Amino acid sequence: MGPAEIKETILDILEGIAPDEDLSGLKDDVPLREQLELDSMDFLDIVMELRKRYRVQIPEDDYLELATMNSTVNYLTPLMKDLEKV
Amino acid sequence: MARDFLKGARDSYDCIVIGSGLAGMTAANTLARTGQSVLLLEQHYKLGGMATWFKRPGGHIFDISLHGFPVGMIKSCRRYWSKEIADSIVQLRNIRFDNPMFSLTTTFNREDFTRLLIEKFQLPEADVVAFFDAARGMNFYDDQSTTVGELFQKFFPGREDVIRLLMEPITYANGSTLEDPAISYGIVFSNFMSQGVFTFEGGTDRLIDLMHKELVTSGVDVRIRCDVEKILVRDRRVCGVRVNGRDIAARSVVSNANLKSTIFRMVGEEHFDRKFVDDAQAVRLNNSSCQVYMALKPGSDLDESLGDLLFSSTAPLFRTDALLSRDITSRTYSFYYPRTRPGSDRSLIVSSTNARYEDWAKLSKEDYEASKRDLVETTIDALARYVPDIRERLAHAEASTPITFRHYTQHLNGASFGTKFEGLAVSRAIPEQVGGLYHAGSVGIIMSGWLGAMNYGVIVANDVDSWLLKSATRPPLAATT
Ligand SMILES: Cc1cc2nc3c(=O)[nH]c(=O)nc-3n(C[C@H](O)[C@H](O)[C@H](O)COP(=O)(O)OP(=O)(O)OC[C@H]3O[C@@H](n4cnc5c(N)ncnc54)[C@H](O)[C@@H]3O)c2cc1C
């Protein structure tokens, strides 16, 4: 999976977490928290969903890497490069 | 022969959850949905833990801990349970205070509190805004040395009436005092202030029934009347539990039982480091409760202007130790109108007070019974101030005490709201001591209450899921004894 597919995956997960939000105008370099109503439980759900779908492990100390879409994709790229998108 | 409540249970699971409180059930459901095999063991004959109810002849159904929770429950129920559960959550709009300092009605959210603090309490708007922002900005990683009392002194020095308004409901909600860390207050208070107080339509029995069905759908093996005696540990790794005389293996165990009984009774301190044992011993339990349950005669309606929740007190000043005293001056009444349980013609009232276990445990059997009767009588008298003809209209009244709470949940000292703040760090550190062992349940004030317990269940389920994935790559553990 490359960066574009990883971004798609994250958007798909976000859609499940924030079904009422419009994600089309999301800016990749602005913290997700500033654009969406996300709390710490929502970030936990992203982590759980990634593990469920791809068995990707994100340790608690790395949750900060999920701040923006860009930082999330950058962080996940090496972890997910050998995985197929489902 | 005694019935086998474990009939058909497997010999091993990915995870065993001990206790079906809201944290235990939510952890079990979350784990099962990620595909883990889960066994949920509950010692009582019904699920729910403190989220419970009881029935009395004549068709009365009393809720124990359904007085109100923050709006966050809607999202958590939606995500970790079902839409049907989330859609049954409704707001309680009339929250009342009546004490020698002030009487008022509020929707109990930031907007209305701001209005009250400015108009009724004559505070400068800037101070009120600054206080709310400070409370909302608090998070778990902040400094823990500031106390709630200091927080109030900083923003509203000398204003005992303001402190009472801001603190009394939270003290009832989770037993916190002015000496507890400000951050635990700030987090819980802000959760409520976000949109007000909510309840579950249909009552606790309906909620737990829906959750039970959902657990089964998710594939959780649910067992009642299964009292776990021991958590089995070998070489600093958890390997299963001993329950009803049988050993069942598991790669991970989540205890929803009391934090201290988990460590000292079910695991045993020999499996932990000295320093950890000292920290665990030092954890203070929260207080317990007394309640009086009153049912009105069928069709006897309560005037809805009584409100949904009424924080009433005859004490001249707000003092947390006075709230715990057997000499009761403060009571919180929950008024349940028939609409709480659509289709019902019953109005019920539950009066709650905070209480100390020791005060009740030391009584002789006779004194205990007499004190319980006295509690019922004095409560009815106090309530007559708001419902003048209450005695004639009552169909049923009875009381519970800290002894009752301990009996049904096995919480040490009948603790109603888990532990004080330090309990959270101990709860979180358990898996560092014993691999695969976790605790999820009311701790540290912020992780208590319906919402806190439920979310903590999810947080711990995430840890367990991660551990299971990690440990799956190692050679599997042999089935154990
Ligand atoms: C009087 C009262 C009023 C309350 N009002 C409210 C309110 O209005 N709003 C709100 O949000 N919160 C309220 N609370 C608090 C809330 O009910 C609790 O914080 C929450 O329900 C606790 O959930 P829990 O998962 O931590 O565990 P618990 O509900 O304590 O459940 C623990 C479970 O573990 C089981 N267990 C223990 N030991 C074993 C064993 N060895 N083997 C098997 N099972 C075992 C117990 O039987 C129990 O079912 C109230 C509490 C009380 C007491």
Coordinates of C-alpha atoms and ligand atoms in Angstrom, one line a residue:
Chain A
M1 CA 0.0 0.0 0.0
G2 CA 1.3 3.4 -0.9
P3 CA 0.6 6.8 0.6
A4 CA -2.4 7.4 -1.5
E5 CA -4.1 4.2 -0.5
I6 CA -3.2 4.8 3.1
K7 CA -4.8 8.1 3.0
E8 CA -7.9 6.5 1.5
T9 CA -7.9 4.0 4.3
I10 CA -7.7 6.7 7.0
L11 CA -10.6 8.6 5.3
D12 CA -12.6 5.5 5.3
I13 CA -12.0 4.9 9.0
L14 CA -12.8 8.6 9.8
E15 CA -16.0 8.3 7.9
G16 CA -17.1 5.5 10.3
I17 CA -16.0 7.5 13.3
A18 CA -17.5 10.8 12.4
P19 CA -20.4 9.9 10.1
D20 CA -21.9 13.4 10.4
E21 CA -18.9 15.3 9.2
D22 CA -18.0 16.3 5.7
L23 CA -14.5 15.0 5.0
S24 CA -14.2 16.3 1.5
G25 CA -12.6 19.6 2.4
L26 CA -10.1 18.1 5.0
K27 CA -6.7 19.8 4.9
D28 CA -3.8 17.4 5.0
D29 CA -1.5 19.7 6.9
V30 CA -3.8 21.0 9.6
P31 CA -4.4 18.9 12.8
L32 CA -7.5 16.7 12.4
R33 CA -8.6 17.8 15.8
E34 CA -9.0 21.4 14.6
Q35 CA -11.1 20.4 11.6
L36 CA -13.3 17.6 13.1
E37 CA -14.9 17.1 16.5
L38 CA -12.5 14.4 17.6
D39 CA -11.6 13.4 21.1
S40 CA -9.1 11.0 22.5
M41 CA -11.6 8.1 22.2
D42 CA -11.8 8.8 18.5
F43 CA -8.1 8.5 18.1
L44 CA -8.2 5.2 20.0
D45 CA -10.8 4.0 17.6
I46 CA -8.5 4.8 14.6
V47 CA -5.8 2.8 16.3
M48 CA -8.1 -0.1 16.9
E49 CA -9.5 -0.1 13.4
L50 CA -6.0 -0.1 11.9
R51 CA -5.1 -3.1 14.0
K52 CA -8.3 -4.9 13.2
R53 CA -8.0 -4.4 9.4
Y54 CA -4.3 -4.6 8.9
R55 CA -2.8 -5.8 12.2
V56 CA -0.8 -2.6 12.3
Q57 CA 0.4 -1.9 15.9
I58 CA 0.6 1.7 17.0
P59 CA 2.1 2.1 20.5
E60 CA 0.6 4.6 22.8
D61 CA 3.7 6.8 22.7
D62 CA 3.2 7.2 18.9
Y63 CA -0.5 8.4 19.0
L64 CA 0.8 11.9 18.6
E65 CA 1.9 11.0 15.1
L66 CA -1.7 10.9 14.1
A67 CA -2.1 14.6 14.5
T68 CA -2.6 15.6 10.8
M69 CA -3.4 13.5 7.7
N70 CA 0.2 14.1 6.4
S71 CA 1.8 13.1 9.6
T72 CA -0.4 10.0 9.8
V73 CA 0.4 8.9 6.3
N74 CA 4.1 9.5 6.8
Y75 CA 4.1 7.5 10.0
L76 CA 2.1 4.6 8.5
T77 CA 3.9 4.4 5.1
P78 CA 6.8 2.2 6.3
L79 CA 4.5 0.1 8.5
M80 CA 2.0 -0.6 5.8
K81 CA 4.1 -0.7 2.6
D82 CA 3.9 -4.5 2.3
L83 CA 0.2 -4.7 3.0
E84 CA -2.6 -5.0 0.5
K85 CA -5.5 -2.6 0.8
V86 CA -8.7 -4.4 1.9
Chain B
M1 CA -26.7 -31.9 42.0
A2 CA -25.8 -28.2 41.8
R3 CA -26.4 -26.6 38.4
D4 CA -23.2 -26.2 36.4
F5 CA -23.1 -22.6 35.3
L6 CA -20.1 -23.3 33.2
K7 CA -21.7 -26.1 31.2
G8 CA -20.3 -26.1 27.7
A9 CA -17.6 -23.5 28.4
R10 CA -14.4 -24.1 26.5
D11 CA -11.1 -24.9 28.1
S12 CA -9.4 -21.9 26.8
Y13 CA -10.1 -18.4 25.5
D14 CA -8.2 -15.5 24.1
C15 CA -9.5 -13.3 26.9
I16 CA -11.5 -13.9 30.1
V17 CA -13.3 -10.8 31.5
I18 CA -14.1 -11.0 35.2
G19 CA -17.2 -9.0 36.1
S20 CA -20.0 -7.6 34.0
G21 CA -20.1 -4.0 35.1
L22 CA -20.2 -1.4 32.3
A23 CA -16.4 -1.5 31.9
G24 CA -16.3 -5.3 31.8
M25 CA -19.2 -5.7 29.4
T26 CA -17.8 -3.0 27.1
A27 CA -14.3 -4.5 27.1
A28 CA -15.8 -8.0 26.4
N29 CA -18.0 -6.6 23.5
T30 CA -15.1 -4.6 22.0
L31 CA -12.7 -7.6 22.1
A32 CA -15.2 -10.0 20.7
R33 CA -15.9 -7.6 17.8
T34 CA -12.2 -7.6 16.9
G35 CA -12.4 -11.3 16.6
Q36 CA -11.1 -12.5 19.9
S37 CA -12.7 -15.4 21.8
V38 CA -14.1 -14.0 25.0
L39 CA -15.5 -15.5 28.2
L40 CA -17.4 -13.1 30.5
L41 CA -17.8 -14.3 34.1
E42 CA -20.2 -12.6 36.5
Q43 CA -20.7 -13.7 40.1
H44 CA -24.2 -12.2 40.5
Y45 CA -27.3 -13.6 38.8
K46 CA -27.6 -10.6 36.6
L47 CA -25.4 -8.5 34.4
G48 CA -24.6 -4.8 34.9
G49 CA -22.8 -4.5 38.2
M50 CA -23.8 -1.2 39.8
A51 CA -25.8 -0.4 36.7
T52 CA -28.6 -2.3 38.1
W53 CA -32.3 -2.4 39.2
F54 CA -34.6 -4.4 41.4
K55 CA -38.3 -5.3 41.2
R56 CA -40.8 -5.3 44.0
P57 CA -44.3 -6.8 44.2
G58 CA -46.9 -4.5 42.8
G59 CA -44.8 -3.9 39.7
H60 CA -42.3 -1.4 41.0
I61 CA -38.9 -1.2 39.3
F62 CA -36.2 0.8 41.0
D63 CA -33.0 1.9 39.2
I64 CA -29.9 2.1 41.4
S65 CA -27.5 4.2 39.4
L66 CA -29.6 5.8 36.7
H67 CA -29.6 9.4 38.0
G68 CA -27.8 11.0 35.1
F69 CA -24.7 10.8 32.9
P70 CA -23.0 13.2 30.4
V71 CA -23.9 13.4 26.7
G72 CA -20.7 11.5 25.7
M73 CA -22.7 8.3 26.5
I74 CA -24.6 8.7 23.2
K75 CA -21.4 8.5 21.2
S76 CA -19.9 5.6 23.2
C77 CA -23.1 3.6 23.1
R78 CA -23.4 4.2 19.4
R79 CA -19.9 3.1 18.7
Y80 CA -19.3 0.3 21.2
W81 CA -22.9 -1.0 21.5
S82 CA -25.7 -0.2 19.1
K83 CA -27.8 2.5 17.5
E84 CA -30.8 1.3 19.4
I85 CA -29.1 1.8 22.7
A86 CA -27.7 5.2 21.7
D87 CA -31.1 6.3 20.4
S88 CA -32.8 5.7 23.8
I89 CA -30.7 8.3 25.6
V90 CA -32.6 11.4 26.4
Q91 CA -31.9 14.6 28.3
L92 CA -33.0 15.5 31.8
R93 CA -33.8 19.2 31.6
N94 CA -34.8 20.2 35.1
I95 CA -32.0 20.0 37.5
R96 CA -32.8 21.7 40.8
F97 CA -30.8 23.0 43.8
D98 CA -32.4 23.9 47.1
N99 CA -30.3 24.8 50.1
P100 CA -30.1 27.6 52.6
M101 CA -27.8 29.6 50.2
F102 CA -29.9 29.4 47.0
S103 CA -32.7 27.7 45.2
L104 CA -32.7 27.4 41.4
T105 CA -33.5 25.3 38.4
T106 CA -31.0 24.7 35.5
T107 CA -30.4 22.6 32.4
F108 CA -27.0 22.0 33.9
N109 CA -24.9 23.0 30.9
R110 CA -22.3 25.6 30.3
E111 CA -24.6 28.1 28.8
D112 CA -27.1 28.1 31.6
F113 CA -24.5 27.9 34.3
T114 CA -22.8 30.9 32.8
R115 CA -26.1 32.8 32.8
L116 CA -26.7 31.8 36.4
L117 CA -23.3 32.7 37.6
I118 CA -23.5 36.1 36.1
E119 CA -27.1 37.0 36.8
K120 CA -27.9 35.2 40.0
F121 CA -24.4 35.0 41.6
Q122 CA -23.3 38.4 40.3
L123 CA -19.9 37.3 39.0
P124 CA -18.0 39.1 36.3
E125 CA -18.4 37.4 33.0
A126 CA -14.7 37.3 32.4
D127 CA -14.1 35.2 35.6
V128 CA -16.9 32.8 34.6
V129 CA -15.5 32.3 31.1
A130 CA -12.0 31.9 32.5
F131 CA -13.1 29.2 34.9
F132 CA -15.0 27.2 32.3
D133 CA -12.0 27.4 29.9
A134 CA -9.6 26.3 32.6
A135 CA -11.8 23.3 33.6
R136 CA -12.3 22.3 30.0
G137 CA -8.6 22.7 29.2
M138 CA -7.6 20.2 31.9
N139 CA -6.3 16.9 30.9
F140 CA -4.9 13.8 32.4
Y141 CA -1.3 14.8 31.9
D142 CA -1.6 18.1 33.7
D143 CA -0.2 18.9 37.1
Q144 CA -1.9 16.9 39.8
S145 CA -0.9 19.0 42.8
T146 CA -3.6 21.6 42.5
T147 CA -6.7 20.6 44.4
V148 CA -10.3 21.3 43.6
G149 CA -10.5 23.7 46.6
E150 CA -7.5 25.7 45.3
L151 CA -9.1 25.9 41.8
F152 CA -12.2 27.4 43.3
Q153 CA -10.2 29.8 45.5
K154 CA -8.3 31.0 42.5
F155 CA -11.4 31.8 40.4
F156 CA -14.1 32.5 43.0
P157 CA -12.3 33.4 46.3
G158 CA -14.5 33.3 49.4
R159 CA -17.6 32.4 47.4
E160 CA -19.0 29.4 49.3
D161 CA -22.3 29.6 47.4
V162 CA -20.6 29.3 44.0
I163 CA -18.4 26.4 45.3
R164 CA -21.6 24.7 46.4
L165 CA -23.3 25.1 43.0
L166 CA -20.2 23.8 41.1
M167 CA -19.2 21.1 43.5
E168 CA -22.2 19.5 45.1
P169 CA -23.4 17.6 42.0
I170 CA -20.0 16.3 41.3
T171 CA -19.5 15.1 44.9
Y172 CA -22.7 13.2 44.4
A173 CA -21.7 11.9 41.0
N174 CA -18.4 10.4 42.1
G175 CA -17.6 11.1 45.7
S176 CA -14.9 13.6 45.0
T177 CA -14.0 16.2 47.6
L178 CA -12.3 19.6 47.7
E179 CA -9.0 17.9 48.5
D180 CA -9.0 15.8 45.3
P181 CA -6.9 16.9 42.3
A182 CA -8.5 19.7 40.3
I183 CA -8.0 17.8 37.0
S184 CA -10.3 15.0 38.0
Y185 CA -13.0 17.6 38.8
G186 CA -12.3 19.6 35.6
I187 CA -12.7 16.5 33.4
V188 CA -15.9 15.2 34.9
F189 CA -17.5 18.7 35.3
S190 CA -16.7 19.6 31.7
N191 CA -18.2 16.3 30.5
F192 CA -21.5 17.3 32.1
M193 CA -21.3 20.9 31.1
S194 CA -20.9 20.1 27.5
Q195 CA -24.6 19.5 27.0
G196 CA -26.2 18.7 30.4
V197 CA -27.5 15.5 32.0
F198 CA -28.9 12.5 30.2
T199 CA -30.7 9.3 31.1
F200 CA -31.7 6.0 29.5
E201 CA -35.3 5.7 28.5
G202 CA -36.8 2.4 29.4
G203 CA -34.7 2.0 32.5
T204 CA -31.5 0.1 33.4
D205 CA -33.2 -3.3 32.9
R206 CA -33.8 -2.5 29.3
L207 CA -30.3 -1.2 28.8
I208 CA -28.7 -4.3 30.3
D209 CA -31.0 -6.6 28.4
L210 CA -30.0 -4.9 25.1
M211 CA -26.4 -5.1 26.0
H212 CA -26.7 -8.8 26.9
K213 CA -28.2 -9.5 23.5
E214 CA -25.5 -7.5 21.8
L215 CA -22.8 -9.5 23.7
V216 CA -24.3 -12.7 22.5
T217 CA -24.4 -11.4 18.9
S218 CA -20.8 -10.4 19.1
G219 CA -19.9 -13.9 20.2
V220 CA -19.1 -13.4 23.9
D221 CA -19.6 -16.5 26.0
V222 CA -21.6 -14.9 28.9
R223 CA -21.9 -16.7 32.2
I224 CA -23.7 -15.6 35.4
R225 CA -23.2 -17.0 38.9
C226 CA -19.6 -17.6 38.2
D227 CA -17.5 -16.3 41.1
V228 CA -13.8 -16.1 40.1
E229 CA -11.7 -17.2 43.1
K230 CA -8.3 -16.9 41.6
I231 CA -6.5 -15.4 38.7
L232 CA -3.8 -17.9 37.6
V233 CA -0.3 -16.5 37.0
R234 CA 2.8 -18.3 36.0
D235 CA 6.2 -16.7 35.6
R236 CA 4.7 -13.3 35.7
R237 CA 2.2 -14.1 32.9
V238 CA -1.4 -14.6 33.4
C239 CA -2.6 -18.0 32.2
G240 CA -6.3 -18.3 33.3
V241 CA -8.7 -18.2 36.1
R242 CA -10.2 -20.6 38.7
V243 CA -14.0 -20.3 38.8
N244 CA -16.6 -22.5 40.4
G245 CA -13.9 -25.1 41.0
R246 CA -12.7 -25.2 37.4
D247 CA -9.6 -23.9 35.8
I248 CA -10.0 -22.2 32.5
A249 CA -7.0 -21.0 30.4
A250 CA -6.7 -17.6 28.8
R251 CA -4.0 -15.6 27.0
S252 CA -5.3 -12.5 28.7
V253 CA -7.5 -11.6 31.7
V254 CA -9.4 -8.4 32.3
S255 CA -10.6 -7.9 35.8
N256 CA -13.6 -5.6 36.3
A257 CA -13.7 -6.4 40.0
N258 CA -12.5 -4.0 42.6
L259 CA -8.9 -2.9 41.9
K260 CA -7.7 -4.0 45.4
S261 CA -9.5 -7.3 45.5
T262 CA -8.1 -8.1 42.0
I263 CA -4.5 -7.5 43.2
F264 CA -4.6 -8.8 46.7
R265 CA -7.3 -11.4 46.7
M266 CA -7.5 -12.8 43.2
V267 CA -3.8 -12.6 42.1
G268 CA -1.9 -12.4 45.4
E269 CA 0.8 -9.9 46.2
E270 CA 3.6 -12.4 45.7
H271 CA 3.2 -11.9 41.9
F272 CA 4.0 -8.2 42.0
D273 CA 7.0 -6.0 42.8
R274 CA 7.3 -4.6 46.3
K275 CA 7.0 -1.1 45.1
F276 CA 3.8 -1.9 43.2
V277 CA 2.3 -3.6 46.2
D278 CA 3.0 -0.5 48.3
D279 CA 1.4 1.7 45.7
A280 CA -1.6 -0.5 45.5
Q281 CA -2.0 -0.7 49.2
A282 CA -1.9 3.1 49.4
V283 CA -4.8 3.5 47.0
R284 CA -7.8 5.0 48.8
L285 CA -11.2 3.7 48.0
N286 CA -14.0 6.1 47.4
N287 CA -17.0 6.4 49.7
S288 CA -20.1 4.3 49.5
S289 CA -23.8 5.3 49.4
C290 CA -27.2 5.0 51.1
Q291 CA -30.3 5.1 49.1
V292 CA -34.0 5.1 49.9
Y293 CA -36.4 3.8 47.2
M294 CA -40.0 5.0 47.2
A295 CA -42.8 4.0 44.9
L296 CA -46.0 6.0 44.6
K297 CA -49.3 4.2 44.3
P298 CA -50.2 3.4 40.7
G299 CA -51.6 6.4 38.8
S300 CA -50.5 8.8 41.6
D301 CA -48.6 11.4 39.5
L302 CA -45.8 13.7 40.6
D303 CA -45.8 17.3 39.5
E304 CA -43.1 17.6 37.0
S305 CA -42.1 20.9 38.4
L306 CA -40.3 18.9 41.1
G307 CA -37.6 18.4 38.5
D308 CA -35.6 15.4 37.4
L309 CA -32.8 15.7 39.9
L310 CA -32.9 17.8 43.1
F311 CA -29.8 18.5 45.1
S312 CA -31.3 19.4 48.4
S313 CA -29.6 20.3 51.6
T314 CA -30.4 21.9 55.0
A315 CA -26.8 22.4 55.9
P316 CA -25.8 26.1 56.0
L317 CA -22.6 25.5 54.2
F318 CA -21.3 23.0 51.8
R319 CA -18.8 20.6 53.5
T320 CA -17.7 17.3 52.0
D321 CA -17.4 15.6 55.3
A322 CA -20.9 16.6 56.2
L323 CA -22.1 14.8 53.1
L324 CA -20.7 11.6 54.4
S325 CA -22.1 11.9 57.9
R326 CA -24.8 9.6 59.3
D327 CA -26.5 12.8 60.4
I328 CA -27.9 13.4 57.0
T329 CA -28.5 17.0 55.9
S330 CA -28.0 16.6 52.2
R331 CA -29.9 14.3 49.8
T332 CA -30.2 14.0 46.1
Y333 CA -33.6 13.1 44.8
S334 CA -34.2 11.5 41.5
F335 CA -37.8 11.8 40.4
Y336 CA -38.8 9.2 37.9
Y337 CA -42.0 10.0 36.0
P338 CA -43.9 7.4 34.0
R339 CA -42.3 8.7 30.8
T340 CA -38.9 7.3 32.1
R341 CA -40.4 3.9 31.3
P342 CA -42.8 4.4 28.5
G343 CA -46.0 2.4 29.1
S344 CA -45.7 2.5 32.9
D345 CA -48.1 4.3 35.2
R346 CA -45.6 4.6 38.0
S347 CA -43.9 7.5 39.6
L348 CA -40.9 6.7 41.8
I349 CA -38.4 8.6 43.9
V350 CA -34.9 7.6 44.8
S351 CA -33.0 9.5 47.5
S352 CA -29.3 9.1 47.5
T353 CA -26.7 10.2 50.0
N354 CA -23.0 9.5 50.2
A355 CA -22.0 7.3 53.2
R356 CA -19.1 5.6 55.0
Y357 CA -18.9 1.9 55.1
E358 CA -17.4 1.9 58.6
D359 CA -20.4 3.7 60.0
W360 CA -22.7 0.9 59.0
A361 CA -20.4 -2.1 59.3
K362 CA -19.8 -1.5 63.1
L363 CA -23.5 -1.8 63.9
S364 CA -25.0 -4.8 65.6
K365 CA -27.7 -6.7 63.5
E366 CA -30.5 -5.0 65.5
D367 CA -29.0 -1.5 65.3
Y368 CA -28.4 -2.0 61.6
E369 CA -32.1 -2.9 61.0
A370 CA -33.2 0.0 63.2
S371 CA -30.9 2.4 61.4
K372 CA -32.2 1.3 58.1
R373 CA -35.8 1.9 59.2
D374 CA -34.8 5.3 60.6
L375 CA -33.2 6.2 57.3
V376 CA -36.4 5.4 55.5
E377 CA -38.5 7.4 57.9
T378 CA -36.3 10.5 58.1
T379 CA -36.0 10.5 54.3
I380 CA -39.8 10.5 53.9
D381 CA -40.0 13.3 56.4
A382 CA -37.4 15.3 54.5
L383 CA -39.2 14.7 51.2
A384 CA -42.5 16.0 52.6
R385 CA -41.0 19.4 52.1
Y386 CA -41.3 18.9 48.4
V387 CA -44.1 16.4 48.1
P388 CA -46.4 17.4 51.0
D389 CA -48.7 14.3 51.0
I390 CA -46.0 11.8 50.3
R391 CA -46.8 9.5 53.2
E392 CA -50.3 8.9 52.0
R393 CA -49.3 8.3 48.4
L394 CA -46.5 5.8 49.1
A395 CA -47.0 2.2 48.0
H396 CA -43.5 1.0 48.9
A397 CA -40.3 2.3 50.6
E398 CA -37.0 0.6 51.5
A399 CA -33.4 1.5 52.0
S400 CA -30.0 0.2 50.9
T401 CA -26.7 0.9 52.7
P402 CA -23.0 0.5 52.1
I403 CA -23.4 -3.1 53.3
T404 CA -26.0 -3.7 50.5
F405 CA -23.6 -2.4 47.9
R406 CA -20.8 -4.5 49.1
H407 CA -23.0 -7.6 49.1
Y408 CA -24.1 -7.3 45.5
T409 CA -20.9 -6.1 43.8
Q410 CA -18.2 -7.5 46.2
H411 CA -16.6 -4.0 46.1
L412 CA -14.4 -3.6 49.2
N413 CA -16.2 -1.3 51.6
G414 CA -19.1 -1.1 49.2
A415 CA -17.2 1.6 47.3
S416 CA -19.7 3.2 45.0
F417 CA -17.3 5.0 42.7
G418 CA -14.1 3.0 42.7
T419 CA -10.9 4.6 43.9
K420 CA -9.4 8.0 44.4
F421 CA -7.2 9.4 41.7
E422 CA -4.1 7.3 42.5
G423 CA -6.0 4.2 41.6
L424 CA -5.8 4.9 37.9
A425 CA -2.0 4.7 37.7
V426 CA -2.0 1.4 39.7
S427 CA -4.8 0.0 37.4
R428 CA -2.8 1.0 34.3
A429 CA 0.5 -0.5 35.7
I430 CA -0.9 -4.0 36.3
P431 CA 0.1 -5.4 32.8
E432 CA 3.7 -4.3 33.4
Q433 CA 3.7 -6.5 36.4
V434 CA 1.9 -9.5 35.1
G435 CA 1.8 -10.0 31.3
G436 CA -1.6 -10.2 29.9
L437 CA -3.4 -9.1 33.0
Y438 CA -5.5 -5.9 32.9
H439 CA -7.9 -4.1 35.1
A440 CA -10.9 -2.1 33.8
G441 CA -13.4 -0.6 36.2
S442 CA -14.1 2.5 38.1
V443 CA -10.9 4.0 39.2
G444 CA -9.3 7.4 39.6
I445 CA -12.5 9.4 39.6
I446 CA -12.3 10.2 35.9
M447 CA -12.8 6.6 34.9
S448 CA -15.9 6.1 37.0
G449 CA -19.6 6.6 36.4
W450 CA -21.3 5.0 33.5
L451 CA -19.4 6.9 30.8
G452 CA -16.0 6.7 32.5
A453 CA -16.4 2.9 33.2
M454 CA -17.6 2.3 29.6
N455 CA -14.8 4.2 28.0
Y456 CA -12.2 2.7 30.3
G457 CA -13.4 -0.7 29.1
V458 CA -12.7 0.3 25.5
I459 CA -9.2 1.7 26.4
V460 CA -8.3 -1.6 28.1
A461 CA -9.8 -3.7 25.3
N462 CA -7.4 -1.9 22.9
D463 CA -4.5 -2.8 25.1
V464 CA -5.6 -6.4 25.3
D465 CA -6.1 -6.7 21.6
S466 CA -2.6 -5.3 21.1
W467 CA -1.2 -7.7 23.6
L468 CA -2.9 -10.7 22.0
L469 CA -1.6 -9.8 18.6
K470 CA 1.9 -9.4 20.0
S471 CA 1.9 -12.5 22.0
A472 CA 0.4 -14.6 19.2
T473 CA 3.7 -14.5 17.4
R474 CA 5.4 -16.2 20.4
P475 CA 5.0 -20.0 21.0
P476 CA 1.5 -20.6 22.3
L477 CA 1.2 -21.2 26.1
A478 CA 0.5 -24.7 27.0
A479 CA -2.9 -25.2 28.6
T480 CA -2.5 -24.6 32.3
T481 CA -3.7 -25.6 35.7
Ligands
LIG1 C1 -25.8 4.5 44.4 C2 -25.0 4.8 43.2 C3 -25.5 5.7 42.3 C4 -24.8 6.0 41.1 N1 -25.3 6.9 40.2 C5 -24.7 7.1 39.0 C6 -25.2 8.0 38.0 O1 -26.3 8.5 38.2 N2 -24.5 8.1 36.8 C7 -23.4 7.5 36.6 O2 -22.8 7.7 35.5 N3 -22.8 6.7 37.5 C8 -23.4 6.4 38.7 N4 -22.9 5.6 39.6 C9 -21.6 5.0 39.4 C10 -21.7 3.9 38.3 O3 -22.8 3.1 38.6 C11 -20.4 3.1 38.4 O4 -19.3 3.9 38.4 C12 -20.3 2.1 37.3 O5 -21.5 1.4 37.0 C13 -19.3 1.1 37.6 O6 -19.0 0.2 36.6 P1 -17.7 -0.8 36.7 O7 -17.6 -1.4 35.3 O8 -16.6 -0.1 37.2 O9 -18.0 -1.9 37.7 P2 -19.2 -2.5 38.6 O10 -20.5 -2.0 38.2 O11 -18.7 -2.2 40.0 O12 -19.1 -4.0 38.3 C14 -18.2 -4.9 38.7 C15 -18.7 -6.3 38.5 O13 -17.8 -7.3 38.8 C16 -18.4 -8.4 39.4 N5 -17.5 -9.1 40.2 C17 -16.7 -8.7 41.2 N6 -15.9 -9.7 41.7 C18 -16.2 -10.7 40.9 C19 -15.6 -12.1 40.9 N7 -14.7 -12.5 41.7 N8 -16.1 -12.9 39.9 C20 -17.0 -12.5 39.1 N9 -17.6 -11.3 39.0 C21 -17.1 -10.4 40.0 C22 -19.5 -7.7 40.3 O14 -20.5 -8.6 40.7 C23 -20.0 -6.6 39.3 O15 -21.0 -7.1 38.5 C24 -23.6 5.3 40.8 C25 -23.1 4.4 41.7 C26 -23.8 4.1 42.9 C27 -23.4 3.0 43.8

